[in-house]
Structure formats: C-alpha cells, structure tokens
Short mmCIF file of C-alpha atoms and ligand atoms in Angstrom, two decimals:
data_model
loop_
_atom_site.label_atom_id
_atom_site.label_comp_id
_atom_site.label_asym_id
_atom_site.label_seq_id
_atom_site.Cartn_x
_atom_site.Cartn_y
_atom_site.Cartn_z
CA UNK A 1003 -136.93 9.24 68.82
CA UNK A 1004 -138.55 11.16 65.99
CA UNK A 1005 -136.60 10.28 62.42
CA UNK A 1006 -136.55 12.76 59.47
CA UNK A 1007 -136.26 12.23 56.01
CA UNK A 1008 -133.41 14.24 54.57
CA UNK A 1009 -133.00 14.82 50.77
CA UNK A 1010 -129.44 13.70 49.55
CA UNK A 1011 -127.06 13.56 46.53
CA UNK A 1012 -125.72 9.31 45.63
CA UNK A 1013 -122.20 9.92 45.32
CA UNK A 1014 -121.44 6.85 43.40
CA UNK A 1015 -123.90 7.78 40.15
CA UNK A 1016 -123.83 11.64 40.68
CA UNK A 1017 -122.10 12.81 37.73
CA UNK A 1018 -121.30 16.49 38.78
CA UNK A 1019 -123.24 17.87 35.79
CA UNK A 1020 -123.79 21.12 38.08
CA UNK A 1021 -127.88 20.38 37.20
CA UNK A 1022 -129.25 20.54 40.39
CA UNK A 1023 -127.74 23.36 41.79
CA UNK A 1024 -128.70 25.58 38.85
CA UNK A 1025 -132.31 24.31 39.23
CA UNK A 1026 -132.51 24.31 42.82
CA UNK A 1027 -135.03 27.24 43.46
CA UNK A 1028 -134.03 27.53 47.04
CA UNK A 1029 -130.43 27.29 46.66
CA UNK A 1030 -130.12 24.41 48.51
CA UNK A 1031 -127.43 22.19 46.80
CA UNK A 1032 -123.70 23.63 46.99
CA UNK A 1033 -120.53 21.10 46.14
CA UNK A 1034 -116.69 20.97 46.54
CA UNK A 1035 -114.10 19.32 44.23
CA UNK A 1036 -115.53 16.30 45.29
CA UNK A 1037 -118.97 15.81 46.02
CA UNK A 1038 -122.55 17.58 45.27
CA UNK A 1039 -124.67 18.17 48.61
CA UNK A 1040 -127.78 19.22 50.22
CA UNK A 1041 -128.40 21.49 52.81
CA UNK A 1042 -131.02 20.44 55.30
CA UNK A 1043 -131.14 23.96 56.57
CA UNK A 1044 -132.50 25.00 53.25
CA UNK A 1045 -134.12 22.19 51.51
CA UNK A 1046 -138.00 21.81 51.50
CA UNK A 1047 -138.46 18.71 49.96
CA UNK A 1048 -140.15 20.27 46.70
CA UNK A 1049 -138.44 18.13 44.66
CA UNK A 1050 -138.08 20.44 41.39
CA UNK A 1051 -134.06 19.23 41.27
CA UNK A 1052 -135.35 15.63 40.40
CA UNK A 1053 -136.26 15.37 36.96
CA UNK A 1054 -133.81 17.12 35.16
CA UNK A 1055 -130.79 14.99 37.21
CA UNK A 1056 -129.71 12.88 34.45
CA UNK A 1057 -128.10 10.04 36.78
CA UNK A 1058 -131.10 10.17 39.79
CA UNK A 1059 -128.43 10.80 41.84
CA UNK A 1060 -130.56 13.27 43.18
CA UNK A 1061 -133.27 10.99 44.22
CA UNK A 1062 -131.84 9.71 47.50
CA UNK A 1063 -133.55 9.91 50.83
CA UNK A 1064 -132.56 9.43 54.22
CA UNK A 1065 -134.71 8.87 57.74
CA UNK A 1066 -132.42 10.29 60.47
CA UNK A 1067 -132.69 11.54 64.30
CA UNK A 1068 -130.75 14.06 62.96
CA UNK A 1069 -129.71 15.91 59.61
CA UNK A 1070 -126.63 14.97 57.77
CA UNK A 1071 -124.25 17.88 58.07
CA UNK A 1072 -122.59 19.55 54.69
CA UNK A 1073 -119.14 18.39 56.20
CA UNK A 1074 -120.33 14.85 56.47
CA UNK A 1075 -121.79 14.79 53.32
CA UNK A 1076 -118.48 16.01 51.35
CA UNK A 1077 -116.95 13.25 52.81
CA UNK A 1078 -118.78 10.69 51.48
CA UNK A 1079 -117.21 7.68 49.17
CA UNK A 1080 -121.02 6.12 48.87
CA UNK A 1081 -124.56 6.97 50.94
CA UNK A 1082 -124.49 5.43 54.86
CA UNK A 1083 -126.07 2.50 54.20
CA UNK A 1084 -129.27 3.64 56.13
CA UNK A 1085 -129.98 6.19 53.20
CA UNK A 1086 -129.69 3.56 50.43
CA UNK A 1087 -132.73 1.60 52.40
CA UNK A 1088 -134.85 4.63 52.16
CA UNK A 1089 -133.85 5.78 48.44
CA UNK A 1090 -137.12 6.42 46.40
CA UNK A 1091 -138.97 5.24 49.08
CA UNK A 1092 -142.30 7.48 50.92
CA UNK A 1093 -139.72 10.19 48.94
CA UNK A 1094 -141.40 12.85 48.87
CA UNK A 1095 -145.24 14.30 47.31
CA UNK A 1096 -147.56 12.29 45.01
CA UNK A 1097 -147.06 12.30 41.26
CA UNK A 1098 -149.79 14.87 41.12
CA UNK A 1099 -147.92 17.17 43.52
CA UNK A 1100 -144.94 16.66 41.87
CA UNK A 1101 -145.98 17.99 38.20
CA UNK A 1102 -147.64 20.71 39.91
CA UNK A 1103 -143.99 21.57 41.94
CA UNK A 1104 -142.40 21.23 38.41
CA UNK A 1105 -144.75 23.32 36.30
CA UNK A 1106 -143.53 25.99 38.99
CA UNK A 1107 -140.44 25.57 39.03
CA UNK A 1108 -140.48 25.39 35.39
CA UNK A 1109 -142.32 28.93 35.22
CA UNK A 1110 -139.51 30.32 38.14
CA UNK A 1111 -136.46 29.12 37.94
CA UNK A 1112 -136.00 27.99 34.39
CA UNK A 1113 -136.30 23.95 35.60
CA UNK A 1114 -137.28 21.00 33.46
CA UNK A 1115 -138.05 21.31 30.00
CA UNK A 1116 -140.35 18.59 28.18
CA UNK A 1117 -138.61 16.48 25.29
CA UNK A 1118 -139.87 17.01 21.94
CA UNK A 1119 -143.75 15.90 21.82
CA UNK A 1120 -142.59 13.94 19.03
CA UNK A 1121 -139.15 12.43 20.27
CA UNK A 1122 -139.12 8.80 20.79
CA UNK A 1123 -139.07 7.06 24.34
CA UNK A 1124 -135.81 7.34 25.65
CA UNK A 1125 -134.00 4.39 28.15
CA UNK A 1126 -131.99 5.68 30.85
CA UNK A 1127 -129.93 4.42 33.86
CA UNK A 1128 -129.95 1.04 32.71
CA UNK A 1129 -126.31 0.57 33.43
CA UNK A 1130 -124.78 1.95 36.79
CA UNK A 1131 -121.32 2.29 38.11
CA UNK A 1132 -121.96 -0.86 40.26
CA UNK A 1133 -123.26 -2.77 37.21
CA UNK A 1134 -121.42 -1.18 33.98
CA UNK A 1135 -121.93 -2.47 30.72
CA UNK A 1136 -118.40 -3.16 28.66
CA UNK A 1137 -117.96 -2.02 25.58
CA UNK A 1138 -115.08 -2.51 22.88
CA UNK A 1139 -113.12 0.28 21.51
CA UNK A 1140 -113.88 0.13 17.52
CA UNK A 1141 -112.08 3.09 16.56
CA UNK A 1142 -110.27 6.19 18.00
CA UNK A 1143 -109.43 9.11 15.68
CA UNK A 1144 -108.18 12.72 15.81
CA UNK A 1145 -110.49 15.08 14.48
CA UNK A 1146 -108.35 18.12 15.01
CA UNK A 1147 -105.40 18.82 12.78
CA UNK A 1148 -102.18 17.47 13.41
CA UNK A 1149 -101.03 21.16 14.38
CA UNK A 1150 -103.95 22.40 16.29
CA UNK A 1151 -103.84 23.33 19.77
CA UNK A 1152 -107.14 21.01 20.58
CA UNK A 1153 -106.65 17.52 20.38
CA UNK A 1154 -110.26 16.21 19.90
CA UNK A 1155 -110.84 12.63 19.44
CA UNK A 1156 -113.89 10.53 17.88
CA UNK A 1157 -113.88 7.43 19.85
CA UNK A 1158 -116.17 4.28 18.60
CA UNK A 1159 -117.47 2.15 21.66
CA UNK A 1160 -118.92 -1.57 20.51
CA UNK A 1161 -121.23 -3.08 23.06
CA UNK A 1162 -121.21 -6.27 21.22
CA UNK A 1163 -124.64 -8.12 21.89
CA UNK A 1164 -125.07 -6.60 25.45
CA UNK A 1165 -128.25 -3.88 24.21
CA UNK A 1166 -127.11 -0.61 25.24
CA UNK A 1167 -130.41 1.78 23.55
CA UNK A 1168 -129.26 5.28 23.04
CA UNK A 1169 -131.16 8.14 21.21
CA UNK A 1170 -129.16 11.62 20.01
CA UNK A 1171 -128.99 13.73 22.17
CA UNK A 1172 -128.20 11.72 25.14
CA UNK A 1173 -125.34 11.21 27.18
CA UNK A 1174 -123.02 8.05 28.42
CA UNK A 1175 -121.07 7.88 31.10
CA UNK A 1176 -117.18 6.61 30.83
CA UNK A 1177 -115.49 5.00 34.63
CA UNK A 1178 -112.14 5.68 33.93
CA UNK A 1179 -109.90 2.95 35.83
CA UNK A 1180 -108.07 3.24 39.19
CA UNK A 1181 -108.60 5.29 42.08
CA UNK A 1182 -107.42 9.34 42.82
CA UNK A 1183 -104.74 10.36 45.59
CA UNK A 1184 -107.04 9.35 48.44
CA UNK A 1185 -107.47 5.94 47.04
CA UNK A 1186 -111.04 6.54 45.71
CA UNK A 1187 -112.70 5.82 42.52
CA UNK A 1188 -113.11 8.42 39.69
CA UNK A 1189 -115.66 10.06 38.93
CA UNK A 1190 -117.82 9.27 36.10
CA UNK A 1191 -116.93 11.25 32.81
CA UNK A 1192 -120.29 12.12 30.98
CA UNK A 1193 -120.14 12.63 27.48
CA UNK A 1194 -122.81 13.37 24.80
CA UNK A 1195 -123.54 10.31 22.34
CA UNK A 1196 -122.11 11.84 18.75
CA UNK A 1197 -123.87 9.14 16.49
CA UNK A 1198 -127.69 8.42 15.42
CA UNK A 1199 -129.43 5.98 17.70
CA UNK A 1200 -129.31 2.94 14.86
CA UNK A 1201 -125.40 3.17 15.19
CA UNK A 1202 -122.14 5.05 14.43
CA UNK A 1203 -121.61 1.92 11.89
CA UNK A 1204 -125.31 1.63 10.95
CA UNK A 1205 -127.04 -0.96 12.05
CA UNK A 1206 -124.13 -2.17 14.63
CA UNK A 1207 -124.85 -2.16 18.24
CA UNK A 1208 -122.11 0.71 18.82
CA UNK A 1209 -121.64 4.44 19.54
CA UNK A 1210 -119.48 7.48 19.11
CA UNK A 1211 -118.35 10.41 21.50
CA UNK A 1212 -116.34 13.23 21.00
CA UNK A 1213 -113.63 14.10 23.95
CA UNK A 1214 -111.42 17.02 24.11
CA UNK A 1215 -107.85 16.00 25.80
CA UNK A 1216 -107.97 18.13 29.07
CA UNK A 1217 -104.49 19.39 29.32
CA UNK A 1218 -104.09 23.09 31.52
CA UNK A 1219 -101.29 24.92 33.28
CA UNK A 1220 -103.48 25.95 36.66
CA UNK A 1221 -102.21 29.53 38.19
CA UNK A 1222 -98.40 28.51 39.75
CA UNK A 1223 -98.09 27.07 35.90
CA UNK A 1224 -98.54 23.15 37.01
CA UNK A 1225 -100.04 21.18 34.19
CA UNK A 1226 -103.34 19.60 35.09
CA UNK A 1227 -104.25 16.36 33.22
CA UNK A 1228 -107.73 15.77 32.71
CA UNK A 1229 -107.89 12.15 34.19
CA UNK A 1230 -111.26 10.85 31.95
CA UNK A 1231 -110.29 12.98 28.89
CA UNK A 1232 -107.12 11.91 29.17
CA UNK A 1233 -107.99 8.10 29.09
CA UNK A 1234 -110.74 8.12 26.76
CA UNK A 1235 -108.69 10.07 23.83
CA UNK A 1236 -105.63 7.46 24.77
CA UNK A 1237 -107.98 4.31 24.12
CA UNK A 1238 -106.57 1.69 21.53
CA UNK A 1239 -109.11 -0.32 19.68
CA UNK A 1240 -109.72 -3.14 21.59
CA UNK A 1241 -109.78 -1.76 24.92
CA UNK A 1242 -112.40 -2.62 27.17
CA UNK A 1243 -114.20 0.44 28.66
CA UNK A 1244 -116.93 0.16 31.44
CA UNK A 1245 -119.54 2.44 30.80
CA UNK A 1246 -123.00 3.69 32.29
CA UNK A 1247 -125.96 5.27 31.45
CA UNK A 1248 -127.53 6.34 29.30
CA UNK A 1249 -129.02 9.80 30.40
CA UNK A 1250 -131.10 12.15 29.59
CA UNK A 1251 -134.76 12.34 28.68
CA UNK A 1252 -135.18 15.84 27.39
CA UNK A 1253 -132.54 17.23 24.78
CA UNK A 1254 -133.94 15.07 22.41
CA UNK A 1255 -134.92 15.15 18.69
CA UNK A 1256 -138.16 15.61 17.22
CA UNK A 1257 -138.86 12.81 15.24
CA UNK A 1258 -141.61 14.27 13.11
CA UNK A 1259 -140.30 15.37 9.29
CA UNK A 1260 -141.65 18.85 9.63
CA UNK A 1261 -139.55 19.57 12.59
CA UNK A 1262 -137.01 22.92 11.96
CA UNK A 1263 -134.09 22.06 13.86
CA UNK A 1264 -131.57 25.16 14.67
CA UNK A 1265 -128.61 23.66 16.42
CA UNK A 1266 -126.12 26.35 18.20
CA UNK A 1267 -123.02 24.83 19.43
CA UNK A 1268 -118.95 25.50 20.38
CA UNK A 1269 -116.44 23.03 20.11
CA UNK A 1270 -117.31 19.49 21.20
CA UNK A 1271 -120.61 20.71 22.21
CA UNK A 1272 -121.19 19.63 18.49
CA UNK A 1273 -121.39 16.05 19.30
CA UNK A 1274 -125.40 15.78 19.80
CA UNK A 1275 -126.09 17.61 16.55
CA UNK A 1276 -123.59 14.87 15.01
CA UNK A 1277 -126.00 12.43 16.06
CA UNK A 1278 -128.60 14.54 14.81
CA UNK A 1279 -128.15 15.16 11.36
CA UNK A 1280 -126.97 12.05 11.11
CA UNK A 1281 -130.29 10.83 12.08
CA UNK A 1282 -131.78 13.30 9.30
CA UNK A 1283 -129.58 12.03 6.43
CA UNK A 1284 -129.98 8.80 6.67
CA UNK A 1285 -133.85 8.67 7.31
CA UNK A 1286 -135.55 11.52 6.15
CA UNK A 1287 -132.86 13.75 4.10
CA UNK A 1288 -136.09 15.35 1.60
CA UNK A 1289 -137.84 16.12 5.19
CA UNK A 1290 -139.62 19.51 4.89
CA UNK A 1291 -138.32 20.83 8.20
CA UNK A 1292 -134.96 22.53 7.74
CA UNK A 1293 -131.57 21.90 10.13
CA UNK A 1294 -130.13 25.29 10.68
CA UNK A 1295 -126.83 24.91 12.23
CA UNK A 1296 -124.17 27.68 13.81
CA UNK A 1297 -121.04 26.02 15.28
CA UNK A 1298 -118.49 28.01 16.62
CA UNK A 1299 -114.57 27.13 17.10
CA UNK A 1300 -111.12 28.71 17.36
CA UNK A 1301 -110.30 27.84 13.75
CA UNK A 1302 -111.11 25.48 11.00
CA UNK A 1303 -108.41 23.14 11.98
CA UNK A 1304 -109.78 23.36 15.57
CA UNK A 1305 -113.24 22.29 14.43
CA UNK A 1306 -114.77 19.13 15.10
CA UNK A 1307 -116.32 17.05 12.06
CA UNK A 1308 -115.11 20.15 9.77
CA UNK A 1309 -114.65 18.03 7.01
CA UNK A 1310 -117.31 15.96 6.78
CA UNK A 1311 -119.67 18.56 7.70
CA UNK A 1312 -118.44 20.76 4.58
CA UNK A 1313 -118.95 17.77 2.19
CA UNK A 1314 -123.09 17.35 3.48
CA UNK A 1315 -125.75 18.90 0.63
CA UNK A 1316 -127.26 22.43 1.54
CA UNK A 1317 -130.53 20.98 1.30
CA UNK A 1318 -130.02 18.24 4.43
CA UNK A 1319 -128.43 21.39 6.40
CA UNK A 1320 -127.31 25.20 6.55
CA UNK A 1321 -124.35 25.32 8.01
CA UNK A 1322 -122.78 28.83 9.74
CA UNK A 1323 -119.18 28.20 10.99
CA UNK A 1324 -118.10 31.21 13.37
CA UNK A 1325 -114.23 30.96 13.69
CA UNK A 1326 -112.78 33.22 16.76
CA UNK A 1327 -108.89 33.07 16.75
CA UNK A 1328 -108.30 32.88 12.51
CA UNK A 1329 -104.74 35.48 12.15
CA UNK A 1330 -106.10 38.16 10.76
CA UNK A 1331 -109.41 37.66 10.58
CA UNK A 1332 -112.03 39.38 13.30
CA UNK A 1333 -112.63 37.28 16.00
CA UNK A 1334 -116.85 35.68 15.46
CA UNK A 1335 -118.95 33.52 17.58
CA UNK A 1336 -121.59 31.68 16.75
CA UNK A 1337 -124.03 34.75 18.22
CA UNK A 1338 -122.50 37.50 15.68
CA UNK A 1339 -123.34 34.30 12.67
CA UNK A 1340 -126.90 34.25 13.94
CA UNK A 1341 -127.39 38.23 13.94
CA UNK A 1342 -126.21 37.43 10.47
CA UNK A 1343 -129.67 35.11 9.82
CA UNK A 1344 -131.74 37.11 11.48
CA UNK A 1345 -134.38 37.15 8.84
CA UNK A 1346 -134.23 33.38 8.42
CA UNK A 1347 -134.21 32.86 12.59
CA UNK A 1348 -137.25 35.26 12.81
CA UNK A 1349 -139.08 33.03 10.37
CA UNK A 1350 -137.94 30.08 11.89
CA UNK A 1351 -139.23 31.32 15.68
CA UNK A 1352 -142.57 31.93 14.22
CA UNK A 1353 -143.37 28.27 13.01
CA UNK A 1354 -144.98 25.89 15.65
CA UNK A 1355 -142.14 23.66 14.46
CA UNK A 1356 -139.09 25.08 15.14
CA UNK A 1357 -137.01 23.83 18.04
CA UNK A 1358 -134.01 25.32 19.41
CA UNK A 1359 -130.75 23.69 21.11
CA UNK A 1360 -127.78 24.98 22.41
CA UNK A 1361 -124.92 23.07 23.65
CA UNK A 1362 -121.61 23.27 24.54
CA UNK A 1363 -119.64 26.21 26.72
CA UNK A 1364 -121.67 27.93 29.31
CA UNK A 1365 -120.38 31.35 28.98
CA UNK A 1366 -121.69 31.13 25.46
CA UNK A 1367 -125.54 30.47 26.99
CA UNK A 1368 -126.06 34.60 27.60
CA UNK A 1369 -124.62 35.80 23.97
CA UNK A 1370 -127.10 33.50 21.99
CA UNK A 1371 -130.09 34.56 24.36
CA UNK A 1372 -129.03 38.08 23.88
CA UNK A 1373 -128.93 37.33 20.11
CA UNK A 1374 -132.35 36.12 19.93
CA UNK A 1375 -133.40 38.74 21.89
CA UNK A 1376 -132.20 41.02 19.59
CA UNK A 1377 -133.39 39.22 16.51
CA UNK A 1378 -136.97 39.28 18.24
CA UNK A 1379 -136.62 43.38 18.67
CA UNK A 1380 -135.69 43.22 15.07
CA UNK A 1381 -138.38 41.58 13.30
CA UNK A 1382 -141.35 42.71 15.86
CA UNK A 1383 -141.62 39.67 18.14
CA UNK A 1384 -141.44 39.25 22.16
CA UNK A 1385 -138.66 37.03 22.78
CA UNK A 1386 -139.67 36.41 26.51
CA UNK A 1387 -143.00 35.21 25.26
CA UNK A 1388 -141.50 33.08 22.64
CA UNK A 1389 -138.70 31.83 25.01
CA UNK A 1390 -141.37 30.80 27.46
CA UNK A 1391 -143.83 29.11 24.88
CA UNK A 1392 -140.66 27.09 23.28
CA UNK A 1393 -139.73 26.30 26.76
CA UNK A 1394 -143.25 25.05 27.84
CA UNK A 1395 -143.75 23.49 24.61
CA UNK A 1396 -139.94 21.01 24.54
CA UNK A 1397 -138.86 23.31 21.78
CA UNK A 1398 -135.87 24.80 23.86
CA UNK A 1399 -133.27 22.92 24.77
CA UNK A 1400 -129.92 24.36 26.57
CA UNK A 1401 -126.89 21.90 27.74
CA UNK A 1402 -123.98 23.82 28.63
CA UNK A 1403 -120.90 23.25 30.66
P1 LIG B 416 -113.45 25.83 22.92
O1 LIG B 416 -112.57 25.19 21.91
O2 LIG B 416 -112.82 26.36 24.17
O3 LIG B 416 -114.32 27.00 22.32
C1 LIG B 416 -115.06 26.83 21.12
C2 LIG B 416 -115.37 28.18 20.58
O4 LIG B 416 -116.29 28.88 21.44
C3 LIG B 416 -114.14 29.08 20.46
O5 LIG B 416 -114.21 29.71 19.21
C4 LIG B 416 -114.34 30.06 21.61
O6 LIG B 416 -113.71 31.31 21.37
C5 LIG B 416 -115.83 30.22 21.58
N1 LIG B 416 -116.36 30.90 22.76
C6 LIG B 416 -115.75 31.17 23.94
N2 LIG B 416 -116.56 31.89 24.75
C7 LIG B 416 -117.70 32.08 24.06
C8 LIG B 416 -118.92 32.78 24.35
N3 LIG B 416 -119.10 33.40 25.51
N4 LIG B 416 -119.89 32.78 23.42
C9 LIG B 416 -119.72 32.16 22.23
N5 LIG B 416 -118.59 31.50 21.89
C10 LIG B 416 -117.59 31.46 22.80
O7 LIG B 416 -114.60 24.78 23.30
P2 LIG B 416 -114.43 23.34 23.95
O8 LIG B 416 -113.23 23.30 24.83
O9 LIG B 416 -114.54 22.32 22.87
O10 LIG B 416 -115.68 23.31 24.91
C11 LIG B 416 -116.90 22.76 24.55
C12 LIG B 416 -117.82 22.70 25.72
O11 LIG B 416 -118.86 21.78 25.39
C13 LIG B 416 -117.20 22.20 27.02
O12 LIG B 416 -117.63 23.03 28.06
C14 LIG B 416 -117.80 20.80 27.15
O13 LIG B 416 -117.92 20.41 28.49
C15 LIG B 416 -119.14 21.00 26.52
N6 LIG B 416 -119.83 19.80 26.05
C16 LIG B 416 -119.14 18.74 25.58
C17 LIG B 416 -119.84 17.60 25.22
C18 LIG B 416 -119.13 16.34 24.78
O14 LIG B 416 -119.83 15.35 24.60
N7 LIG B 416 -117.83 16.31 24.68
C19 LIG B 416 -121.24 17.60 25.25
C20 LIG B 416 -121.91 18.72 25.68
C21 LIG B 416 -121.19 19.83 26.07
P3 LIG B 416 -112.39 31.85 22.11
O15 LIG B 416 -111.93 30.80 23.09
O16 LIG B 416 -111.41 32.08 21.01
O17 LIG B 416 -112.83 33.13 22.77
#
C-alpha cells in the first residue's frame, strides 16, 4: 500500500486568523464556521502558508493510503492521531527550498514579510491549548465612555513567576471556558498584546489587551454574543485565565532609535501601537526617528486610549485622530488624515528608516494603499516600487481582520 503525505490544518492551536488562506497561492485552504482545511486536490506541498501561521497550526502532516476529504476534515475536534505522529516530520522541502518557495511567494502573492532587521528575537508557541499558562486578572477597565455604543475594555493579565516573554506587536491567545452547543471546546480568542514587552506595570511579569464586547443582531434580528469577547471584557480581577501563545514573529518593532514609525490603525486595532509607543517613551523618548500615528474611530468617546494618548508630548508622537460618525461633522478615516500629511508621508517613504504598519479592520487595508498610492503620484514616487522594497526589506507590516 503506497502512503501519502497530506498537508493539514491542527484544529486544537489553529486560531482562525484567516492567514493561510489569504497566502495560499494555489487557493488551497477554504474553512467553515468551524474549522480551517486543506484541499488535497489542490495543495502542492510548497509550503509558502507556513511561516506567516502564527499558531503552526499549519504545519501538520499526515501519511495516508488515501487523502483526507474536506468533509472529514471540518469535522474534526483534534488531528487522527496518525497525523500528530507525522507533524513536522520528512514535512516537506529542505530549508534551502523553503526560503526559495517563500521569496516567491513573497514576490506573488503578497506572503511573508521579514520582521524589522532590527527587532529583537521574538518567543512564540511556548504555551499551547494543551499546556496553557495561567495568568491573574490585575485589572479590567472600560476605555470607552460610559455612553458609547463600543464597550472596549483594557484587561491586565499577571503571569506571576511563570515567564511568559512577549514583544509589541505580538499576539496572545485567551481559551475561554466551557464547551459550544456540540459539546466542544472554544476556540482560541487571539488578541494583540497592548503593553511594551518590560510590562503593562513596568517591570512586572504582566500584560495588557484591548477587547471589544462582541454584541450583534444577525439578519432575523437575534443578538449574537461574542463568546471570547464576551468573557474577557466580563473578567474580575482575580480571575484565573488560561492563555497561549505568544505569536507572531513579524509585526514587530524596530528597535534601532532612528527608526520612523507610521502606525495606521481603527478601533482596537490600536492595541500594538499601545505597546509601541509605550516602548518609545519609556526607553528612547529623544530618539531621532519620529512615530507618526493616524487612528481612526466612530467618535472621541468611541476611541480607545483617547485620553491618555492626548496627554503624550508632540515630540514622542504625531498623532492624527480621524473620527467617522461625529453629528455634524463629515464623516473621516484615517486615509482622508493621511492625504492630509502627504508632504510629511512622502518624506517619510523616502528614508531607509521608515516602517509602515497597519492594523485593525480589513476593509480599511485598500483605502490606506490607495492613499499611499496617491501620495506617491503626488510627490513623484512609484508606490509599487516602494511597496515592494518596504515589503522585502520588514518595513511593511499589515494585520487586519
Ligand atoms: P470600528 O469601531 O468598527 O471602526 C473603527 C473606525 O474605522 C470607525 O470610524 C469606522 O467607520 C472606520 N472604518 C470602517 N471602515 C473603514 C474603511 N474601509 N477604511 C477606514 N476606516 C474604516 O472598529 P473595531 O470594531 O474596533 O474593529 C477593529 C478591528 O481591529 C477588528 O476587525 C479587530 O478584529 C481588529 N484587531 C483587533 C485587535 C485586538 O487586539 N483587539 C488586534 C488587531 C486587529 P464607520 O464604521 O463609521 O464607517
């Protein structure tokens, strides 16, 4: 009998981030509600959906007599035990191969982009949904007005002595207790770490996140809960939360002092740039490189970290708030504030210094492209060169949902 090794998705640590079907350049990975699969049919092995998977979900393999069908695969709690033998192992090319496959893919399909030359070493996937670390609640607070629509909350995780090494811009993952109607676990929530790696409280082995309360009337007008949001912005300090992670080894900072950092975010897409110029202030605030920031919300009440953000000097950061639903006012995104910069963005794009992240909703990934596109036209430069150097070069970083 002649076995096969088929390329699947770990349902227990796959976080649904959507990653691997957007970098797929075959269009080989498709999902349901549940569960993120692989088509046999369609896959060749080349292995460019493996490094940007935060989790290594991805990284599964299975010998079979016969492929795994889709139908199977959706109904999967956990891998057949068969697959977990074979996970990572004879997986797939040699290293050399495989940077070769993800320069391609890089070039093609807009796949994995390098961290910051300067960033520091990240850790990832030291805890896992069968071995969580547990943290302590420290401190859960409302950062939307008492009035707003959006209840946002800051939540303070203490990991006590157990290490738990996190750098901005990564992400945890939250296991939020008790199973769903077919008596499974949940899904892991992922959420970006909002505080500088050294601590929310410095110097404390803690973190921070910032969670939106999921809340939505679908189309017959039945409210859906959001089951993670829902628990994580209900936490009391005290609680005990089981968390995993961390991920991520690209959207990181640069670390070097020259470094212009232009963050572009909506809503709570602002908690990595949290973390970020948090980092800044506290260990380099007379750094020559400059944090450019445009952050984009319904209103000011609606805004995460509004206040504290308003109260940090113009020389640690330039801030551009774009508010779209102010009575009265024109509705602005964060694009229309950077058309406003232009001059200052041009400059920026022509330094071998600048880096670029965007983060938070996807739909807002094509109006800040177009914007820079546009900015480019403006001032005489070729923003699909540019786009493709910063790309190559770790100074382009997109995380979108
Ligand atoms: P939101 O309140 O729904 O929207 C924030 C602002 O973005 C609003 O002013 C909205 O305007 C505007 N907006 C809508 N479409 C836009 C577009 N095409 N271009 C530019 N701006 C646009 O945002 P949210 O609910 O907080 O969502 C944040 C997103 O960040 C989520 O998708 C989340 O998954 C993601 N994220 C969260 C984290 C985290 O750690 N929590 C980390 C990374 C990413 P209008 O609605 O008035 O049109």
């Amino acid at each position: 009998m002649e076995l096969k090794r088929q390329h699947l998705i770990d349902p227990v640590i796959c976080i649904r981030c959507n990653t691997c079907e957007e970098t797929c350049p075959v269009n080989a990975i498709t999902h349901d509600d549940r569960n993120y699969v692989v088509d046999a049919s369609i896959c060749n092995n080349c292995r460019a959906c493996v490094p940007p998977c935060p989790t290594g979900a991805i990284d599964s393999w299975l010998m079979s007599s016969r492929p795994w069908t889709l139908e199977e695969q959706f109904s999967w709690d956990d891998l057949p035990p068969e697959a977990k033998l074979e996970e990572g192992l004879e997986s797939g090319p040699e290293p050399a191969e495989v940077t070769a496959i993800i320069d391609v893919a890089t070039a093609s399909t807009g796949g994995r982009v390098p961290p910051p030359f300067s960033a520091a070493h990240p850790y990832v996937n030291v805890y896992s949904r069968e071995s969580p670390a547990t943290a302590r609640v420290a401190g859960n607070f409302r950062l939307t007005d008492p009035d707003a629509e959006s209840d946002i909350h800051h939540v303070v995780l203490d990991f006590g002595i157990r290490p738990f090494p996190v750098l901005e811009g990564q992400s945890i993952g939250i296991i939020p207790p008790g199973v769903d109607d077919k008596g499974r676990p949940h899904n892991i929530r992922l959420y970006s770490v909002a505080s500088p790696r050294d601590g929310e409280r410095p110097h404390h082995n803690n973190l921070a996140v910032t969670v939106k309360r999921v809340r939505a009337k679908d189309d017959s007008g039945k409210l859906i809960e959001g089951i993670g949001s829902n628990y994580v912005c209900d936490l009391k300090k005290g609680d005990q939360v089981l968390v995993t992670g961390p991920f991520g080894d690209t959207f990181l900072m640069p670390n070097h002092p020259e470094a212009n950092i232009v963050m572009i975010c909506t809503g709570t897409g602002a908690a990595p740039f949290r973390g970020f110029t948090e980092r800044r202030r506290r260990k380099a605030p007379d750094a020559a490189g400059k944090l450019l920031l445009f952050f984009g919300a319904r209103t000011p009440g609606e805004l995460p970290y509004c206040g504290p953000l308003m109260k940090l000097p113009p020389s640690l950061i330039d801030v551009n708030l774009a508010y779209s639903r102010v009575p009265g006012e024109p509705k602005q995104y964060v694009q229309d504030k950077m058309r406003e910069r232009d001059t200052d963005l041009a400059a920026l794009l022509k330094s071998e210094h600048s880096y670029i992240y965007i983060c938070g909703l996807k739909g807002m990934e094509q109006g800040v492209e177009e914007a820079l596109s546009d900015i480019c036209r403006l001032h005489d430069l070729n923003w699909t060169e540019i786009r493709a150097q910063l790309r190559r070069e770790g100074r382009y970083h997109v995380e979108t949902y």
